[in-house]
Amino acid sequence: MNRLFRILTVLLSGFALTSGITSAADSDRQLYEVRSYLLGDNGDEAAIDAYLSEALLPALKRQSIGPVGVLSGAAQDESGVRQIVVVIPYANANQMLASASTLASDEAYNAAAKDYLARGPKEAPYCVIQS
């Protein structure tokens, strides 16, 4: 198991215990989305970094979502798995559900993410996104 994943699992377990998360149905509980961009052999880390820093993170900040954590593998990581992990905290289930539609209508986000979003499946800067 990859060291980054183990560390992230421990951290999120601690957040869940200290904040009292019980279920996604409870709209008064803070929720965390853990999104992993697996880069594979041909991943474009710079393109994902640009998308996150110029489009997604500013758009989430406009929605009062944050702080967002972005992690990548350490130089000493010997697992061979190249990935970027994004941890997005939502105030409640309603905010989590509304975020995607808010992003879709956010003109600044769409302009900043245009090149990233225009890439077809064969030109994607990642192998797969897990959430």
PDB file of C-alpha atoms in Angstrom:
ATOM      1  CA  MET A   1       0.000   0.000   0.000  1.00  0.00           C
ATOM      2  CA  ASN A   2       1.292   3.401  -0.927  1.00  0.00           C
ATOM      3  CA  ARG A   3       2.600   5.524   1.956  1.00  0.00           C
ATOM      4  CA  LEU A   4       0.640   8.633   0.899  1.00  0.00           C
ATOM      5  CA  PHE A   5      -2.598   6.654   0.923  1.00  0.00           C
ATOM      6  CA  ARG A   6      -1.879   5.295   4.420  1.00  0.00           C
ATOM      7  CA  ILE A   7      -1.122   8.772   5.762  1.00  0.00           C
ATOM      8  CA  LEU A   8      -4.243  10.228   4.141  1.00  0.00           C
ATOM      9  CA  THR A   9      -6.395   7.406   5.533  1.00  0.00           C
ATOM     10  CA  VAL A  10      -5.119   8.036   9.062  1.00  0.00           C
ATOM     11  CA  LEU A  11      -5.695  11.780   8.757  1.00  0.00           C
ATOM     12  CA  LEU A  12      -9.210  11.393   7.420  1.00  0.00           C
ATOM     13  CA  SER A  13     -10.055   8.819  10.083  1.00  0.00           C
ATOM     14  CA  GLY A  14      -8.999  11.371  12.684  1.00  0.00           C
ATOM     15  CA  PHE A  15     -11.134  14.068  11.069  1.00  0.00           C
ATOM     16  CA  ALA A  16     -14.124  11.718  11.022  1.00  0.00           C
ATOM     17  CA  LEU A  17     -13.724  10.837  14.695  1.00  0.00           C
ATOM     18  CA  THR A  18     -13.212  14.395  15.900  1.00  0.00           C
ATOM     19  CA  SER A  19     -15.966  15.973  13.818  1.00  0.00           C
ATOM     20  CA  GLY A  20     -18.553  13.263  14.476  1.00  0.00           C
ATOM     21  CA  ILE A  21     -19.263  12.351  10.851  1.00  0.00           C
ATOM     22  CA  THR A  22     -22.029   9.749  10.805  1.00  0.00           C
ATOM     23  CA  SER A  23     -23.434   9.604   7.268  1.00  0.00           C
ATOM     24  CA  ALA A  24     -23.722  11.517   4.022  1.00  0.00           C
ATOM     25  CA  ALA A  25     -27.464  11.823   4.611  1.00  0.00           C
ATOM     26  CA  ASP A  26     -26.878  14.023   7.676  1.00  0.00           C
ATOM     27  CA  SER A  27     -26.841  17.522   6.136  1.00  0.00           C
ATOM     28  CA  ASP A  28     -25.439  19.111   9.312  1.00  0.00           C
ATOM     29  CA  ARG A  29     -22.171  17.164   9.180  1.00  0.00           C
ATOM     30  CA  GLN A  30     -19.005  18.191   7.396  1.00  0.00           C
ATOM     31  CA  LEU A  31     -18.103  15.864   4.518  1.00  0.00           C
ATOM     32  CA  TYR A  32     -14.802  15.270   2.740  1.00  0.00           C
ATOM     33  CA  GLU A  33     -14.358  14.310  -0.886  1.00  0.00           C
ATOM     34  CA  VAL A  34     -11.042  12.589  -1.518  1.00  0.00           C
ATOM     35  CA  ARG A  35     -10.269  12.781  -5.225  1.00  0.00           C
ATOM     36  CA  SER A  36      -7.240  10.902  -6.606  1.00  0.00           C
ATOM     37  CA  TYR A  37      -5.866  11.722 -10.036  1.00  0.00           C
ATOM     38  CA  LEU A  38      -3.900   8.605 -11.032  1.00  0.00           C
ATOM     39  CA  LEU A  39      -1.365   9.745 -13.599  1.00  0.00           C
ATOM     40  CA  GLY A  40      -0.307   6.452 -15.150  1.00  0.00           C
ATOM     41  CA  ASP A  41       2.644   6.312 -17.538  1.00  0.00           C
ATOM     42  CA  ASN A  42       1.623   9.297 -19.683  1.00  0.00           C
ATOM     43  CA  GLY A  43       0.124  11.583 -17.033  1.00  0.00           C
ATOM     44  CA  ASP A  44       0.608  15.318 -17.323  1.00  0.00           C
ATOM     45  CA  GLU A  45       1.142  16.519 -13.761  1.00  0.00           C
ATOM     46  CA  ALA A  46       1.716  20.115 -14.921  1.00  0.00           C
ATOM     47  CA  ALA A  47      -1.692  20.226 -16.660  1.00  0.00           C
ATOM     48  CA  ILE A  48      -3.468  18.941 -13.554  1.00  0.00           C
ATOM     49  CA  ASP A  49      -1.539  21.385 -11.368  1.00  0.00           C
ATOM     50  CA  ALA A  50      -2.552  24.273 -13.647  1.00  0.00           C
ATOM     51  CA  TYR A  51      -6.206  23.150 -13.607  1.00  0.00           C
ATOM     52  CA  LEU A  52      -6.250  22.888  -9.834  1.00  0.00           C
ATOM     53  CA  SER A  53      -4.410  26.139  -9.097  1.00  0.00           C
ATOM     54  CA  GLU A  54      -6.000  28.321 -11.803  1.00  0.00           C
ATOM     55  CA  ALA A  55      -9.525  26.910 -12.090  1.00  0.00           C
ATOM     56  CA  LEU A  56     -10.804  24.462  -9.472  1.00  0.00           C
ATOM     57  CA  LEU A  57      -9.327  25.852  -6.256  1.00  0.00           C
ATOM     58  CA  PRO A  58     -10.327  29.483  -6.965  1.00  0.00           C
ATOM     59  CA  ALA A  59     -13.834  28.324  -7.957  1.00  0.00           C
ATOM     60  CA  LEU A  60     -14.219  26.318  -4.760  1.00  0.00           C
ATOM     61  CA  LYS A  61     -13.005  29.323  -2.766  1.00  0.00           C
ATOM     62  CA  ARG A  62     -15.728  31.442  -4.416  1.00  0.00           C
ATOM     63  CA  GLN A  63     -18.195  28.850  -3.103  1.00  0.00           C
ATOM     64  CA  SER A  64     -16.696  29.214   0.410  1.00  0.00           C
ATOM     65  CA  ILE A  65     -15.331  25.672   0.221  1.00  0.00           C
ATOM     66  CA  GLY A  66     -11.960  25.166   1.824  1.00  0.00           C
ATOM     67  CA  PRO A  67      -9.285  24.906   2.784  1.00  0.00           C
ATOM     68  CA  VAL A  68      -8.665  22.310   0.090  1.00  0.00           C
ATOM     69  CA  GLY A  69      -5.709  19.979   0.506  1.00  0.00           C
ATOM     70  CA  VAL A  70      -3.612  18.954  -2.487  1.00  0.00           C
ATOM     71  CA  LEU A  71      -1.012  16.207  -2.000  1.00  0.00           C
ATOM     72  CA  SER A  72       1.370  14.448  -4.322  1.00  0.00           C
ATOM     73  CA  GLY A  73       3.805  11.601  -3.788  1.00  0.00           C
ATOM     74  CA  ALA A  74       7.031  12.236  -1.938  1.00  0.00           C
ATOM     75  CA  ALA A  75      10.329  12.019  -3.800  1.00  0.00           C
ATOM     76  CA  GLN A  76      11.164   8.941  -1.709  1.00  0.00           C
ATOM     77  CA  ASP A  77       7.937   7.118  -2.659  1.00  0.00           C
ATOM     78  CA  GLU A  78       8.916   3.790  -4.173  1.00  0.00           C
ATOM     79  CA  SER A  79       5.399   2.500  -4.868  1.00  0.00           C
ATOM     80  CA  GLY A  80       5.517   3.468  -8.534  1.00  0.00           C
ATOM     81  CA  VAL A  81       2.046   5.017  -8.299  1.00  0.00           C
ATOM     82  CA  ARG A  82       2.036   8.571  -9.598  1.00  0.00           C
ATOM     83  CA  GLN A  83      -0.962  10.437  -8.268  1.00  0.00           C
ATOM     84  CA  ILE A  84      -2.301  13.736  -7.013  1.00  0.00           C
ATOM     85  CA  VAL A  85      -4.780  13.604  -4.141  1.00  0.00           C
ATOM     86  CA  VAL A  86      -7.244  16.444  -3.519  1.00  0.00           C
ATOM     87  CA  VAL A  87      -9.188  16.617  -0.243  1.00  0.00           C
ATOM     88  CA  ILE A  88     -12.241  18.886  -0.478  1.00  0.00           C
ATOM     89  CA  PRO A  89     -14.144  19.708   2.733  1.00  0.00           C
ATOM     90  CA  TYR A  90     -17.828  20.497   2.385  1.00  0.00           C
ATOM     91  CA  ALA A  91     -19.788  22.206   5.160  1.00  0.00           C
ATOM     92  CA  ASN A  92     -22.670  19.768   4.673  1.00  0.00           C
ATOM     93  CA  ALA A  93     -24.263  17.359   2.191  1.00  0.00           C
ATOM     94  CA  ASN A  94     -26.235  20.131   0.495  1.00  0.00           C
ATOM     95  CA  GLN A  95     -23.066  22.085  -0.312  1.00  0.00           C
ATOM     96  CA  MET A  96     -21.452  18.945  -1.680  1.00  0.00           C
ATOM     97  CA  LEU A  97     -24.412  18.246  -3.973  1.00  0.00           C
ATOM     98  CA  ALA A  98     -24.692  21.865  -5.154  1.00  0.00           C
ATOM     99  CA  SER A  99     -20.992  22.343  -5.878  1.00  0.00           C
ATOM    100  CA  ALA A 100     -20.905  20.563  -9.253  1.00  0.00           C
ATOM    101  CA  SER A 101     -23.825  22.541 -10.686  1.00  0.00           C
ATOM    102  CA  THR A 102     -22.342  25.759  -9.324  1.00  0.00           C
ATOM    103  CA  LEU A 103     -19.057  24.939 -11.069  1.00  0.00           C
ATOM    104  CA  ALA A 104     -20.895  24.300 -14.343  1.00  0.00           C
ATOM    105  CA  SER A 105     -22.397  27.797 -14.257  1.00  0.00           C
ATOM    106  CA  ASP A 106     -19.258  29.590 -12.987  1.00  0.00           C
ATOM    107  CA  GLU A 107     -17.986  31.612 -15.961  1.00  0.00           C
ATOM    108  CA  ALA A 108     -14.565  32.301 -14.432  1.00  0.00           C
ATOM    109  CA  TYR A 109     -14.084  28.587 -13.716  1.00  0.00           C
ATOM    110  CA  ASN A 110     -15.133  27.584 -17.240  1.00  0.00           C
ATOM    111  CA  ALA A 111     -12.777  30.138 -18.792  1.00  0.00           C
ATOM    112  CA  ALA A 112      -9.820  29.086 -16.614  1.00  0.00           C
ATOM    113  CA  ALA A 113     -10.515  25.362 -17.120  1.00  0.00           C
ATOM    114  CA  LYS A 114     -11.239  25.615 -20.866  1.00  0.00           C
ATOM    115  CA  ASP A 115      -8.057  23.866 -22.102  1.00  0.00           C
ATOM    116  CA  TYR A 116      -8.248  21.179 -19.425  1.00  0.00           C
ATOM    117  CA  LEU A 117     -11.938  20.469 -20.039  1.00  0.00           C
ATOM    118  CA  ALA A 118     -11.517  20.487 -23.842  1.00  0.00           C
ATOM    119  CA  ARG A 119      -9.106  17.556 -23.779  1.00  0.00           C
ATOM    120  CA  GLY A 120     -10.661  14.373 -25.067  1.00  0.00           C
ATOM    121  CA  PRO A 121     -10.379  11.018 -23.285  1.00  0.00           C
ATOM    122  CA  LYS A 122      -7.283  10.103 -25.308  1.00  0.00           C
ATOM    123  CA  GLU A 123      -5.538  13.360 -24.322  1.00  0.00           C
ATOM    124  CA  ALA A 124      -6.563  13.337 -20.645  1.00  0.00           C
ATOM    125  CA  PRO A 125      -3.708  14.360 -18.319  1.00  0.00           C
ATOM    126  CA  TYR A 126      -4.528  11.431 -16.035  1.00  0.00           C
ATOM    127  CA  CYS A 127      -5.247   7.720 -16.358  1.00  0.00           C
ATOM    128  CA  VAL A 128      -8.266   7.734 -14.023  1.00  0.00           C
ATOM    129  CA  ILE A 129      -9.900   9.885 -11.338  1.00  0.00           C
ATOM    130  CA  GLN A 130     -11.127   8.133  -8.215  1.00  0.00           C
ATOM    131  CA  SER A 131     -13.427   9.876  -5.803  1.00  0.00           C
TER     132      SER A 131
END
